[in-house]
mmCIF file of C-alpha atoms and ligand atoms in Angstrom:
data_model
loop_
_atom_site.group_PDB
_atom_site.id
_atom_site.type_symbol
_atom_site.label_atom_id
_atom_site.label_comp_id
_atom_site.label_asym_id
_atom_site.label_seq_id
_atom_site.Cartn_x
_atom_site.Cartn_y
_atom_site.Cartn_z
ATOM 1 C CA MET R 1 100.651 85.657 95.365
ATOM 2 C CA LYS R 2 101.152 88.166 98.128
ATOM 3 C CA ASN R 3 103.475 91.109 98.041
ATOM 4 C CA ILE R 4 106.189 90.495 100.637
ATOM 5 C CA TYR R 5 106.079 94.204 101.569
ATOM 6 C CA ASP R 6 102.639 93.574 103.078
ATOM 7 C CA PHE R 7 104.271 91.610 105.881
ATOM 8 C CA SER R 8 105.493 93.219 109.089
ATOM 9 C CA GLN R 9 108.178 91.633 111.232
ATOM 10 C CA THR R 10 105.561 89.822 113.343
ATOM 11 C CA ASP R 11 103.672 88.659 110.235
ATOM 12 C CA LEU R 12 106.890 87.242 108.772
ATOM 13 C CA GLU R 13 107.824 85.574 112.068
ATOM 14 C CA ASN R 14 104.434 83.901 112.162
ATOM 15 C CA TYR R 15 104.804 82.806 108.553
ATOM 16 C CA PHE R 16 108.202 81.206 109.108
ATOM 17 C CA LEU R 17 107.035 79.473 112.291
ATOM 18 C CA SER R 18 104.023 78.158 110.367
ATOM 19 C CA ILE R 19 106.277 76.485 107.793
ATOM 20 C CA GLY R 20 108.515 74.986 110.492
ATOM 21 C CA ASP R 21 111.358 77.462 109.969
ATOM 22 C CA LYS R 22 113.001 79.899 112.393
ATOM 23 C CA LYS R 23 111.564 83.184 113.612
ATOM 24 C CA PHE R 24 114.784 85.098 112.904
ATOM 25 C CA ARG R 25 114.227 84.677 109.158
ATOM 26 C CA ALA R 26 111.900 87.663 109.497
ATOM 27 C CA VAL R 27 114.670 90.094 110.422
ATOM 28 C CA GLN R 28 116.863 88.685 107.679
ATOM 29 C CA ILE R 29 114.124 89.388 105.153
ATOM 30 C CA LEU R 30 113.581 92.930 106.446
ATOM 31 C CA GLU R 31 117.282 93.617 106.077
ATOM 32 C CA TRP R 32 117.333 92.270 102.510
ATOM 33 C CA LEU R 33 114.278 94.261 101.497
ATOM 34 C CA TYR R 34 114.853 97.580 103.223
ATOM 35 C CA ARG R 35 118.637 97.826 103.711
ATOM 36 C CA LYS R 36 120.192 95.848 100.887
ATOM 37 C CA LYS R 37 117.115 96.471 98.775
ATOM 38 C CA VAL R 38 117.201 93.287 96.721
ATOM 39 C CA THR R 39 114.597 92.753 94.046
ATOM 40 C CA SER R 40 114.566 88.923 93.991
ATOM 41 C CA PHE R 41 114.451 86.179 96.616
ATOM 42 C CA ASP R 42 117.490 84.470 95.028
ATOM 43 C CA GLU R 43 119.661 87.348 96.220
ATOM 44 C CA MET R 44 118.824 86.565 99.875
ATOM 45 C CA THR R 45 121.935 84.452 100.217
ATOM 46 C CA ASN R 46 121.825 83.778 103.962
ATOM 47 C CA LEU R 47 118.485 81.971 103.629
ATOM 48 C CA SER R 48 118.263 78.225 103.109
ATOM 49 C CA LEU R 49 117.281 77.039 99.643
ATOM 50 C CA LYS R 50 114.129 75.636 101.200
ATOM 51 C CA ALA R 51 113.188 79.028 102.626
ATOM 52 C CA ILE R 52 113.889 80.750 99.303
ATOM 53 C CA GLN R 53 111.731 78.180 97.520
ATOM 54 C CA ALA R 54 108.877 78.723 99.972
ATOM 55 C CA LEU R 55 109.116 82.480 99.515
ATOM 56 C CA LYS R 56 109.084 82.177 95.711
ATOM 57 C CA GLU R 57 106.018 79.962 95.824
ATOM 58 C CA ASN R 58 104.039 82.315 98.048
ATOM 59 C CA PHE R 59 105.272 85.851 97.590
ATOM 60 C CA VAL R 60 106.359 88.414 95.048
ATOM 61 C CA ILE R 61 108.610 91.443 95.491
ATOM 62 C CA GLU R 62 106.601 94.108 93.749
ATOM 63 C CA PRO R 63 107.385 97.853 93.781
ATOM 64 C CA LEU R 64 104.908 100.692 93.292
ATOM 65 C CA LYS R 65 104.069 101.759 89.755
ATOM 66 C CA LEU R 66 104.861 105.392 89.051
ATOM 67 C CA LYS R 67 102.296 107.174 86.901
ATOM 68 C CA THR R 68 103.759 110.666 86.857
ATOM 69 C CA LYS R 69 106.313 112.721 88.657
ATOM 70 C CA TRP R 70 106.587 116.503 88.947
ATOM 71 C CA VAL R 71 109.643 118.394 90.085
ATOM 72 C CA SER R 72 109.108 121.836 91.546
ATOM 73 C CA SER R 73 111.495 124.751 91.204
ATOM 74 C CA ASP R 74 112.317 124.518 94.937
ATOM 75 C CA GLY R 75 113.299 120.841 94.647
ATOM 76 C CA THR R 76 110.030 119.420 95.932
ATOM 77 C CA VAL R 77 109.094 116.282 94.008
ATOM 78 C CA LYS R 78 105.567 115.031 93.738
ATOM 79 C CA TYR R 79 104.959 111.406 92.773
ATOM 80 C CA LEU R 80 101.654 110.035 91.563
ATOM 81 C CA PHE R 81 101.474 106.240 91.880
ATOM 82 C CA GLU R 82 98.968 103.898 90.299
ATOM 83 C CA LEU R 83 97.940 101.017 92.556
ATOM 84 C CA ASN R 84 97.114 97.547 91.278
ATOM 85 C CA ASP R 85 93.377 98.279 91.346
ATOM 86 C CA GLY R 86 93.870 101.477 89.310
ATOM 87 C CA ASN R 87 93.518 103.866 92.252
ATOM 88 C CA LEU R 88 95.905 106.800 92.399
ATOM 89 C CA ILE R 89 97.849 108.028 95.405
ATOM 90 C CA GLU R 90 100.430 110.727 95.841
ATOM 91 C CA THR R 91 103.648 111.093 97.753
ATOM 92 C CA VAL R 92 105.729 114.230 98.160
ATOM 93 C CA LEU R 93 109.453 114.628 98.751
ATOM 94 C CA MET R 94 110.413 117.874 100.452
ATOM 95 C CA ARG R 95 114.036 118.881 100.738
ATOM 96 C CA HIS R 96 114.919 120.761 103.893
ATOM 97 C CA ASN R 97 118.262 121.891 105.248
ATOM 98 C CA TYR R 98 117.927 119.192 107.923
ATOM 99 C CA GLY R 99 117.226 116.376 105.473
ATOM 100 C CA ASN R 100 114.771 114.800 103.078
ATOM 101 C CA SER R 101 111.225 114.441 104.229
ATOM 102 C CA VAL R 102 108.597 112.246 102.596
ATOM 103 C CA CYS R 103 104.909 112.954 102.942
ATOM 104 C CA VAL R 104 103.098 109.622 102.894
ATOM 105 C CA THR R 105 99.495 108.852 101.927
ATOM 106 C CA SER R 106 97.507 106.511 104.172
ATOM 107 C CA GLU R 107 94.198 106.073 102.341
ATOM 108 C CA VAL R 108 92.712 106.418 98.863
ATOM 109 C CA GLY R 109 90.724 109.565 99.605
ATOM 110 C CA CYS R 110 89.401 110.498 103.017
ATOM 111 C CA ASN R 111 86.079 110.231 104.819
ATOM 112 C CA MET R 112 86.620 113.112 107.201
ATOM 113 C CA GLY R 113 85.315 115.668 104.700
ATOM 114 C CA CYS R 114 87.117 118.780 105.914
ATOM 115 C CA SER R 115 85.687 121.658 103.909
ATOM 116 C CA PHE R 116 89.073 123.065 102.837
ATOM 117 C CA CYS R 117 90.692 119.798 101.723
ATOM 118 C CA ALA R 118 90.880 118.275 98.248
ATOM 119 C CA SER R 119 91.261 114.751 99.647
ATOM 120 C CA GLY R 120 87.959 114.882 101.436
ATOM 121 C CA GLU R 121 86.009 115.666 98.292
ATOM 122 C CA LEU R 122 85.884 112.189 96.868
ATOM 123 C CA GLY R 123 85.407 110.292 100.121
ATOM 124 C CA CYS R 124 87.520 107.329 101.125
ATOM 125 C CA VAL R 125 87.652 104.577 98.502
ATOM 126 C CA ARG R 126 89.733 102.268 100.681
ATOM 127 C CA ARG R 127 92.548 102.143 103.182
ATOM 128 C CA LEU R 128 96.065 101.546 101.936
ATOM 129 C CA THR R 129 97.789 98.253 102.587
ATOM 130 C CA LEU R 130 101.114 98.061 104.395
ATOM 131 C CA SER R 131 102.992 97.553 101.110
ATOM 132 C CA GLU R 132 101.331 100.588 99.541
ATOM 133 C CA MET R 133 102.476 102.694 102.472
ATOM 134 C CA VAL R 134 106.052 101.476 102.888
ATOM 135 C CA LEU R 135 106.697 101.365 99.154
ATOM 136 C CA GLN R 136 106.077 105.122 98.912
ATOM 137 C CA VAL R 137 109.042 105.651 101.222
ATOM 138 C CA LEU R 138 111.144 102.974 99.556
ATOM 139 C CA TYR R 139 110.541 104.426 96.103
ATOM 140 C CA VAL R 140 111.687 107.890 97.141
ATOM 141 C CA ASP R 141 114.597 106.490 99.155
ATOM 142 C CA ASN R 142 115.781 104.518 96.105
ATOM 143 C CA GLU R 143 115.727 107.684 94.023
ATOM 144 C CA LEU R 144 117.653 109.604 96.675
ATOM 145 C CA ASN R 145 120.221 106.805 97.018
ATOM 146 C CA LYS R 146 121.254 107.507 93.410
ATOM 147 C CA GLU R 147 122.357 110.962 94.628
ATOM 148 C CA SER R 148 123.988 109.404 97.749
ATOM 149 C CA GLU R 149 121.157 110.756 99.877
ATOM 150 C CA ARG R 150 118.382 109.108 101.835
ATOM 151 C CA VAL R 151 114.996 109.704 103.337
ATOM 152 C CA SER R 152 115.593 111.102 106.811
ATOM 153 C CA ASN R 153 112.095 112.164 107.866
ATOM 154 C CA ILE R 154 108.576 110.926 107.304
ATOM 155 C CA VAL R 155 105.340 112.819 107.755
ATOM 156 C CA VAL R 156 102.132 110.844 107.449
ATOM 157 C CA MET R 157 100.270 113.839 106.082
ATOM 158 C CA GLY R 158 99.377 112.824 102.550
ATOM 159 C CA ILE R 159 95.912 111.770 101.468
ATOM 160 C CA GLY R 160 93.759 110.144 104.138
ATOM 161 C CA GLU R 161 93.352 110.023 107.875
ATOM 162 C CA PRO R 162 96.123 107.789 109.280
ATOM 163 C CA PHE R 163 94.180 107.010 112.457
ATOM 164 C CA ASP R 164 91.381 105.646 110.271
ATOM 165 C CA ASN R 165 93.883 103.041 109.028
ATOM 166 C CA TYR R 166 95.311 102.431 112.465
ATOM 167 C CA GLU R 167 96.604 98.847 112.462
ATOM 168 C CA THR R 168 98.372 99.290 109.145
ATOM 169 C CA LEU R 169 99.774 102.610 110.329
ATOM 170 C CA LEU R 170 101.395 100.963 113.364
ATOM 171 C CA LYS R 171 102.927 98.240 111.192
ATOM 172 C CA PHE R 172 104.164 100.905 108.791
ATOM 173 C CA LEU R 173 105.817 102.851 111.606
ATOM 174 C CA SER R 174 107.576 99.736 112.872
ATOM 175 C CA VAL R 175 108.813 98.737 109.412
ATOM 176 C CA VAL R 176 110.244 102.141 108.455
ATOM 177 C CA ASN R 177 111.830 102.481 111.893
ATOM 178 C CA TYR R 178 113.379 98.985 111.845
ATOM 179 C CA PRO R 179 117.058 99.549 112.739
ATOM 180 C CA LYS R 180 118.525 97.195 110.130
ATOM 181 C CA GLY R 181 116.160 98.442 107.452
ATOM 182 C CA LEU R 182 115.299 102.008 106.453
ATOM 183 C CA GLU R 183 116.153 103.016 110.027
ATOM 184 C CA ILE R 184 114.167 106.218 110.117
ATOM 185 C CA GLY R 185 114.360 107.458 113.684
ATOM 186 C CA ALA R 186 111.046 107.569 115.512
ATOM 187 C CA ARG R 187 111.696 111.187 116.440
ATOM 188 C CA HIS R 188 111.988 111.919 112.723
ATOM 189 C CA ILE R 189 108.524 110.553 112.022
ATOM 190 C CA THR R 190 105.322 112.579 112.429
ATOM 191 C CA VAL R 191 101.768 111.312 112.211
ATOM 192 C CA SER R 192 99.066 113.898 111.624
ATOM 193 C CA THR R 193 95.468 113.380 112.661
ATOM 194 C CA SER R 194 92.331 115.412 112.322
ATOM 195 C CA GLY R 195 91.567 114.411 115.894
ATOM 196 C CA ILE R 196 90.116 110.904 116.218
ATOM 197 C CA VAL R 197 90.051 111.028 119.998
ATOM 198 C CA PRO R 198 89.930 107.295 120.925
ATOM 199 C CA LYS R 199 92.960 106.672 118.731
ATOM 200 C CA ILE R 200 94.945 109.425 120.473
ATOM 201 C CA TYR R 201 94.476 107.495 123.727
ATOM 202 C CA GLU R 202 95.621 104.293 122.008
ATOM 203 C CA PHE R 203 98.577 105.950 120.310
ATOM 204 C CA ALA R 204 99.811 107.171 123.694
ATOM 205 C CA LYS R 205 100.618 103.516 124.444
ATOM 206 C CA PHE R 206 102.570 102.879 121.233
ATOM 207 C CA PRO R 207 106.170 102.219 122.261
ATOM 208 C CA LEU R 208 107.987 104.188 119.540
ATOM 209 C CA GLN R 209 108.668 107.904 120.152
ATOM 210 C CA ILE R 210 106.748 109.097 117.084
ATOM 211 C CA ASN R 211 105.705 112.774 116.893
ATOM 212 C CA LEU R 212 102.023 113.501 116.902
ATOM 213 C CA ALA R 213 100.515 116.426 115.000
ATOM 214 C CA ILE R 214 96.933 117.518 115.446
ATOM 215 C CA SER R 215 95.133 119.373 112.680
ATOM 216 C CA LEU R 216 93.413 122.015 114.719
ATOM 217 C CA HIS R 217 92.743 124.897 112.278
ATOM 218 C CA ALA R 218 90.261 126.560 114.632
ATOM 219 C CA ALA R 219 90.216 127.172 118.360
ATOM 220 C CA THR R 220 86.470 127.303 118.980
ATOM 221 C CA ASN R 221 83.876 124.607 118.372
ATOM 222 C CA GLU R 222 81.731 127.027 116.422
ATOM 223 C CA LEU R 223 84.432 127.617 113.819
ATOM 224 C CA ARG R 224 85.953 124.151 113.894
ATOM 225 C CA ASN R 225 82.525 122.576 113.295
ATOM 226 C CA LYS R 226 82.323 124.570 110.068
ATOM 227 C CA LEU R 227 85.747 123.519 108.826
ATOM 228 C CA MET R 228 86.059 119.964 110.135
ATOM 229 C CA LYS R 229 83.102 117.600 110.439
ATOM 230 C CA ILE R 230 85.070 115.466 112.875
ATOM 231 C CA ASN R 231 84.715 118.223 115.460
ATOM 232 C CA LYS R 232 81.040 117.334 115.808
ATOM 233 C CA ALA R 233 82.006 113.818 116.881
ATOM 234 C CA TYR R 234 85.005 114.889 118.977
ATOM 235 C CA PRO R 235 84.715 118.516 120.040
ATOM 236 C CA ILE R 236 87.671 120.592 121.172
ATOM 237 C CA GLU R 237 87.266 119.878 124.917
ATOM 238 C CA GLU R 238 87.452 116.127 124.300
ATOM 239 C CA LEU R 239 90.347 116.566 121.918
ATOM 240 C CA MET R 240 92.298 118.611 124.472
ATOM 241 C CA LYS R 241 91.588 116.056 127.200
ATOM 242 C CA ALA R 242 92.976 113.281 124.978
ATOM 243 C CA ILE R 243 96.038 115.395 124.183
ATOM 244 C CA ASP R 244 96.590 116.050 127.860
ATOM 245 C CA TYR R 245 96.512 112.300 128.503
ATOM 246 C CA TYR R 246 98.881 111.710 125.577
ATOM 247 C CA LEU R 247 101.350 114.293 126.888
ATOM 248 C CA LYS R 248 101.353 112.857 130.406
ATOM 249 C CA GLU R 249 101.685 109.303 129.167
ATOM 250 C CA THR R 250 104.519 109.977 126.687
ATOM 251 C CA ASN R 251 106.364 112.994 128.080
ATOM 252 C CA ARG R 252 106.470 114.383 124.571
ATOM 253 C CA ARG R 253 105.183 117.488 122.818
ATOM 254 C CA VAL R 254 102.431 117.699 120.273
ATOM 255 C CA THR R 255 102.291 119.903 117.225
ATOM 256 C CA PHE R 256 99.134 121.780 116.367
ATOM 257 C CA GLU R 257 98.702 122.417 112.666
ATOM 258 C CA TYR R 258 96.835 125.591 111.852
ATOM 259 C CA ILE R 259 96.290 126.473 108.196
ATOM 260 C CA LEU R 260 95.636 130.157 107.663
ATOM 261 C CA ILE R 261 92.571 130.819 105.524
ATOM 262 C CA GLU R 262 91.794 134.413 104.639
ATOM 263 C CA GLY R 263 88.839 135.858 106.519
ATOM 264 C CA ILE R 264 87.955 132.506 108.065
ATOM 265 C CA ASN R 265 90.355 131.711 110.898
ATOM 266 C CA ASP R 266 93.043 134.404 110.689
ATOM 267 C CA SER R 267 91.711 137.385 112.679
ATOM 268 C CA TYR R 268 93.155 138.873 115.873
ATOM 269 C CA GLU R 269 90.328 137.215 117.782
ATOM 270 C CA ASP R 270 91.093 133.834 116.183
ATOM 271 C CA ALA R 271 94.736 134.198 117.220
ATOM 272 C CA MET R 272 93.743 135.060 120.788
ATOM 273 C CA ASN R 273 91.345 132.106 120.946
ATOM 274 C CA LEU R 274 94.221 129.907 119.865
ATOM 275 C CA VAL R 275 96.490 131.430 122.513
ATOM 276 C CA LYS R 276 93.899 130.725 125.218
ATOM 277 C CA LEU R 277 93.383 127.170 124.042
ATOM 278 C CA VAL R 278 97.004 126.055 123.863
ATOM 279 C CA ARG R 279 98.550 128.172 126.609
ATOM 280 C CA GLY R 280 100.198 125.847 129.107
ATOM 281 C CA VAL R 281 100.068 122.853 126.749
ATOM 282 C CA ASN R 282 103.465 121.411 125.864
ATOM 283 C CA CYS R 283 103.204 122.098 122.150
ATOM 284 C CA TYR R 284 104.370 123.760 118.971
ATOM 285 C CA VAL R 285 101.972 125.557 116.714
ATOM 286 C CA ASN R 286 102.697 125.180 113.043
ATOM 287 C CA LEU R 287 101.095 127.943 111.009
ATOM 288 C CA ILE R 288 100.700 126.820 107.419
ATOM 289 C CA PRO R 289 99.751 128.984 104.457
ATOM 290 C CA TYR R 290 96.610 127.528 102.907
ATOM 291 C CA ASN R 291 97.149 125.970 99.493
ATOM 292 C CA GLU R 292 94.286 127.102 97.347
ATOM 293 C CA VAL R 293 92.156 124.352 95.811
ATOM 294 C CA ALA R 294 90.044 124.904 92.692
ATOM 295 C CA THR R 295 86.967 123.276 94.189
ATOM 296 C CA ASN R 296 86.362 125.625 97.110
ATOM 297 C CA PRO R 297 86.402 129.390 97.539
ATOM 298 C CA TYR R 298 88.963 129.578 100.384
ATOM 299 C CA LYS R 299 91.952 131.816 99.888
ATOM 300 C CA SER R 300 95.332 131.774 101.539
ATOM 301 C CA THR R 301 95.955 134.443 104.187
ATOM 302 C CA LYS R 302 98.224 137.194 102.821
ATOM 303 C CA HIS R 303 101.773 136.924 104.010
ATOM 304 C CA GLU R 304 101.744 140.094 106.094
ATOM 305 C CA ASP R 305 98.555 138.977 107.862
ATOM 306 C CA ALA R 306 100.113 135.572 108.501
ATOM 307 C CA GLU R 307 103.081 137.385 110.060
ATOM 308 C CA LYS R 308 100.701 139.361 112.275
ATOM 309 C CA PHE R 309 98.964 136.194 113.399
ATOM 310 C CA PHE R 310 102.335 134.641 114.131
ATOM 311 C CA SER R 311 103.481 137.643 116.153
ATOM 312 C CA ILE R 312 100.367 137.504 118.348
ATOM 313 C CA LEU R 313 101.261 133.924 119.234
ATOM 314 C CA SER R 314 104.908 134.829 119.840
ATOM 315 C CA LYS R 315 104.015 137.796 122.043
ATOM 316 C CA ASN R 316 101.919 135.470 124.119
ATOM 317 C CA LYS R 317 104.818 133.029 124.479
ATOM 318 C CA ILE R 318 103.333 130.306 122.328
ATOM 319 C CA ASN R 319 105.979 128.275 120.488
ATOM 320 C CA ALA R 320 105.048 128.804 116.893
ATOM 321 C CA THR R 321 106.517 128.652 113.411
ATOM 322 C CA LEU R 322 105.197 130.135 110.231
ATOM 323 C CA ARG R 323 105.878 127.541 107.572
ATOM 324 C CA MET R 324 106.797 128.500 104.058
ATOM 325 C CA LYS R 325 105.005 126.923 101.168
ATOM 326 C CA HIS R 326 106.614 123.931 99.532
ATOM 327 C CA GLY R 327 106.214 123.058 95.893
ATOM 328 C CA ASP R 328 103.298 125.329 95.259
ATOM 329 C CA ASP R 329 103.861 125.028 91.526
ATOM 330 C CA VAL R 330 103.339 121.259 91.690
ATOM 331 C CA SER R 331 100.235 121.439 93.896
ATOM 332 C CA ALA R 332 101.956 120.034 96.935
ATOM 333 C CA ALA R 333 98.964 120.304 99.256
ATOM 334 C CA CYS R 334 97.242 117.257 100.498
ATOM 335 C CA GLY R 335 95.419 115.380 97.749
ATOM 336 C CA GLN R 336 95.392 118.137 95.185
ATOM 337 C CA LEU R 337 97.272 116.343 92.493
ATOM 338 C CA ARG R 338 95.213 113.199 92.745
ATOM 339 C CA ALA R 339 92.006 115.209 92.619
ATOM 340 C CA GLN R 340 93.218 117.108 89.544
ATOM 341 C CA THR R 341 94.346 113.982 87.729
ATOM 342 C CA MET R 342 91.108 112.156 88.444
ATOM 343 C CA LYS R 343 89.091 115.082 87.106
ATOM 344 C CA LYS R 344 91.158 115.199 83.920
ATOM 345 C CA GLU R 345 90.660 111.472 83.411
ATOM 346 C CA GLU R 346 86.914 111.757 83.922
ATOM 347 C CA LYS R 347 86.711 114.134 80.954
HETATM 348 N N1 SAH G 1 94.123 113.546 107.674
HETATM 349 C C1 SAH G 1 95.225 113.977 108.424
HETATM 350 C C2 SAH G 1 96.530 113.917 107.659
HETATM 351 C C3 SAH G 1 96.484 114.337 106.220
HETATM 352 S S1 SAH G 1 96.140 116.026 105.902
HETATM 353 C C4 SAH G 1 94.985 115.340 108.994
HETATM 354 O O1 SAH G 1 94.025 115.976 108.606
HETATM 355 O O2 SAH G 1 95.757 115.739 109.875
HETATM 356 C C5 SAH G 1 97.678 116.797 106.320
HETATM 357 C C6 SAH G 1 97.554 118.263 106.643
HETATM 358 O O3 SAH G 1 97.294 119.046 105.464
HETATM 359 C C7 SAH G 1 96.429 118.565 107.620
HETATM 360 O O4 SAH G 1 96.848 119.428 108.632
HETATM 361 C C8 SAH G 1 95.422 119.223 106.704
HETATM 362 O O5 SAH G 1 94.526 120.000 107.413
HETATM 363 C C9 SAH G 1 96.290 119.992 105.757
HETATM 364 N N2 SAH G 1 95.641 120.432 104.514
HETATM 365 C C10 SAH G 1 94.619 119.874 103.852
HETATM 366 N N3 SAH G 1 94.314 120.582 102.747
HETATM 367 C C11 SAH G 1 95.165 121.639 102.721
HETATM 368 C C12 SAH G 1 95.356 122.734 101.836
HETATM 369 N N4 SAH G 1 94.615 122.890 100.749
HETATM 370 N N5 SAH G 1 96.345 123.604 102.141
HETATM 371 C C13 SAH G 1 97.132 123.449 103.228
HETATM 372 N N6 SAH G 1 97.008 122.430 104.079
HETATM 373 C C14 SAH G 1 96.031 121.533 103.841
HETATM 374 FE FE1 SF4 G 2 90.968 114.037 105.557
HETATM 375 FE FE2 SF4 G 2 93.002 115.349 106.677
HETATM 376 FE FE3 SF4 G 2 91.885 116.208 104.378
HETATM 377 FE FE4 SF4 G 2 90.525 116.410 106.651
HETATM 378 S S1 SF4 G 2 92.447 117.422 106.150
HETATM 379 S S2 SF4 G 2 89.710 115.645 104.688
HETATM 380 S S3 SF4 G 2 91.167 114.564 107.706
HETATM 381 S S4 SF4 G 2 93.003 114.304 104.669
#
C-alpha cells in the first residue's frame, strides 16, 4: 500500500486516468487531504463510491510518527520524527512576529560534508520521499490549527541538501503551495542550497516564485574550500555566474546565508571580501550566529563582533540582517538534535 501523501497533483491525475476516472479527482483529493485534512477516504464525500473503493485498495493515509518534541523558552518547537524504516528526521517551528515558519528536512543526513554542520557528519542515508516532506508541514500545521493558527512560511533548511533531492523538492513545493490545500504562498517559501550550480540554473526555470537562499559562509575560494567541500566542485566564480543567471531569469533577489564562526570567517578582511563579492548583486545577506556543535571545535562569533561585521556590510550599502538565535536551548541548528539522539541510542 502506498501513502497517498507521496502523490503530487500530476501523479494523482495520472493514477485516476489510468483507472478510467477523471483527472479532476486529483484536485479534490488534494483539497480533502491538505485543506479539510480528513484522515480516511470515506470522508471524501464528493468522490464516487468506485473511486473511494479504488483508493482504499491501493493507498493509505498515514501521518508521520512523532518520537519526541521539545519546546524552547522562546516558543520554538523542535520535532523529532521516526520514519517507517527507523530513520530519524527533525523539523523546527519558529514563531516570528510575521507568522509561523517551519524548517523542513529534505534528506536523512547530508553528503555535502560541510565542516561546521552536524548533518554532514553521518553522510546521507537516503533522500526523503514526498510524503515525508509534506507531512512535516502538515503535522506542525495541525498542531497550530488547535490554537487557531497556521503555518505561514516554510524554509527548506533542515537536514539535507534540497537540491540533491530535486524532483521530490519540486513536487513538495507545488503541493504546499496548492491554493486549495495548505496554500503557502510561494514568496513565503525559501529553499536553501549549499550551491549545487547546475540545479540553480534549473531552478531558475521553475514557475513558482520561491525564494532562493545560498549558503555562502565565505567569500574566497581558499576559505570556502575549507568549510564547504562543495566549493571544490563549484567554486565561487561559477556559483556567482549561476546566481547572476538566476537573477536575470527570475527578476528576484537571492539571500546569502553567512554563519559567523569565531576566528574563521568573521574578521574585517572577511567582511570586506564579502562586500566585494556581493556588491551590485540583487541580494540580502543573512548573518547567522553559529550554533555550536559538540563534534567540532568551532565557536560562535561574540555578539559585539557580529555587530561589527554587520556594520561593515551596512556601511558599504549591502542589505544585511543579523539574525538572532532561535531555540538555542533545544539545539535548533540544522541536524543537531538528530545527531545527538542517534549518539545516545548508539550507547
Ligand atoms: N543543505 C542546505 C540546507 C540545509 S542547512 C544548505 O546548506 O543550505 C541550512 C542552513 O543552516 C545552512 O545555511 C547551513 O550552513 C546552516 N548551518 C548548518 N549548521 C549550522 C550550525 N551549527 N549553526 C548555524 N547554522 C548552521
Ligand atoms: Fe549539508 Fe547544508 Fe549541512 Fe552542508 S550545511 S552538510 S549542505 S545540510
